[in-house]
Amino acid sequence: MIDIIPYLIGRIAGSISGKAEDISRKYLGFSESLFYPPIVFLLSILILLVVILPKTIGMMEDL
């Protein structure tokens, strides 16, 4: 069960970075931005702290 958590975090961070790349291509008109990797990294950490961490702590308390 606990082995699944890092995989899920990786999938979520990957989907966020993919969406940010799509948005930058579509609206800003450039394929690779120097500014997006730090923003995506910070966004994924924020989502990790706000959404995933409380759920995993709650699941671990239930065990």
Short mmCIF file of C-alpha atoms in Angstrom, two decimals:
data_model
loop_
_atom_site.label_atom_id
_atom_site.label_comp_id
_atom_site.label_asym_id
_atom_site.label_seq_id
_atom_site.Cartn_x
_atom_site.Cartn_y
_atom_site.Cartn_z
CA MET A 1 0.00 0.00 0.00
CA ILE A 2 2.71 2.49 0.97
CA ASP A 3 4.68 1.57 -2.18
CA ILE A 4 1.86 3.01 -4.30
CA ILE A 5 2.11 6.52 -2.80
CA PRO A 6 5.39 7.63 -4.50
CA TYR A 7 4.07 6.28 -7.80
CA LEU A 8 0.87 8.32 -7.44
CA ILE A 9 2.85 11.43 -6.51
CA GLY A 10 4.97 10.98 -9.63
CA ARG A 11 1.92 10.52 -11.84
CA ILE A 12 0.22 13.63 -10.42
CA ALA A 13 3.36 15.76 -10.78
CA GLY A 14 3.81 14.46 -14.33
CA SER A 15 0.25 15.32 -15.30
CA ILE A 16 0.61 18.81 -13.81
CA SER A 17 3.82 19.46 -15.74
CA GLY A 18 2.22 18.11 -18.91
CA LYS A 19 -0.76 20.44 -18.52
CA ALA A 20 1.54 23.41 -17.88
CA GLU A 21 3.50 22.56 -21.04
CA ASP A 22 0.30 22.31 -23.08
CA ILE A 23 -0.91 25.66 -21.75
CA SER A 24 2.44 27.32 -22.50
CA ARG A 25 2.41 25.92 -26.04
CA LYS A 26 -1.19 26.89 -26.71
CA TYR A 27 -1.41 30.36 -25.18
CA LEU A 28 2.12 31.69 -24.86
CA GLY A 29 3.39 30.32 -28.15
CA PHE A 30 6.69 28.78 -27.08
CA SER A 31 7.47 25.14 -26.56
CA GLU A 32 10.06 25.18 -23.79
CA SER A 33 9.88 27.84 -21.12
CA LEU A 34 12.66 28.48 -18.66
CA PHE A 35 10.13 29.61 -16.08
CA TYR A 36 7.81 26.62 -16.07
CA PRO A 37 9.90 23.89 -14.38
CA PRO A 38 10.23 25.79 -11.06
CA ILE A 39 6.56 26.80 -11.16
CA VAL A 40 5.46 23.24 -11.86
CA PHE A 41 7.75 21.96 -9.12
CA LEU A 42 6.28 24.41 -6.61
CA LEU A 43 2.74 23.59 -7.73
CA SER A 44 3.31 19.87 -7.32
CA ILE A 45 4.79 20.39 -3.84
CA LEU A 46 1.82 22.57 -2.91
CA ILE A 47 -0.65 19.94 -4.12
CA LEU A 48 1.35 17.28 -2.31
CA LEU A 49 1.18 19.19 0.96
CA VAL A 50 -2.45 20.26 0.69
CA VAL A 51 -4.13 17.22 -0.86
CA ILE A 52 -2.09 14.04 -0.63
CA LEU A 53 -0.25 14.38 2.67
CA PRO A 54 -3.33 14.74 4.92
CA LYS A 55 -4.94 11.74 3.19
CA THR A 56 -1.88 9.54 3.67
CA ILE A 57 -1.54 10.62 7.29
CA GLY A 58 -5.20 9.76 7.78
CA MET A 59 -4.71 6.36 6.14
CA MET A 60 -1.68 5.63 8.32
CA GLU A 61 -3.63 6.54 11.46
CA ASP A 62 -6.32 4.05 10.47
CA LEU A 63 -3.79 1.19 10.31
#
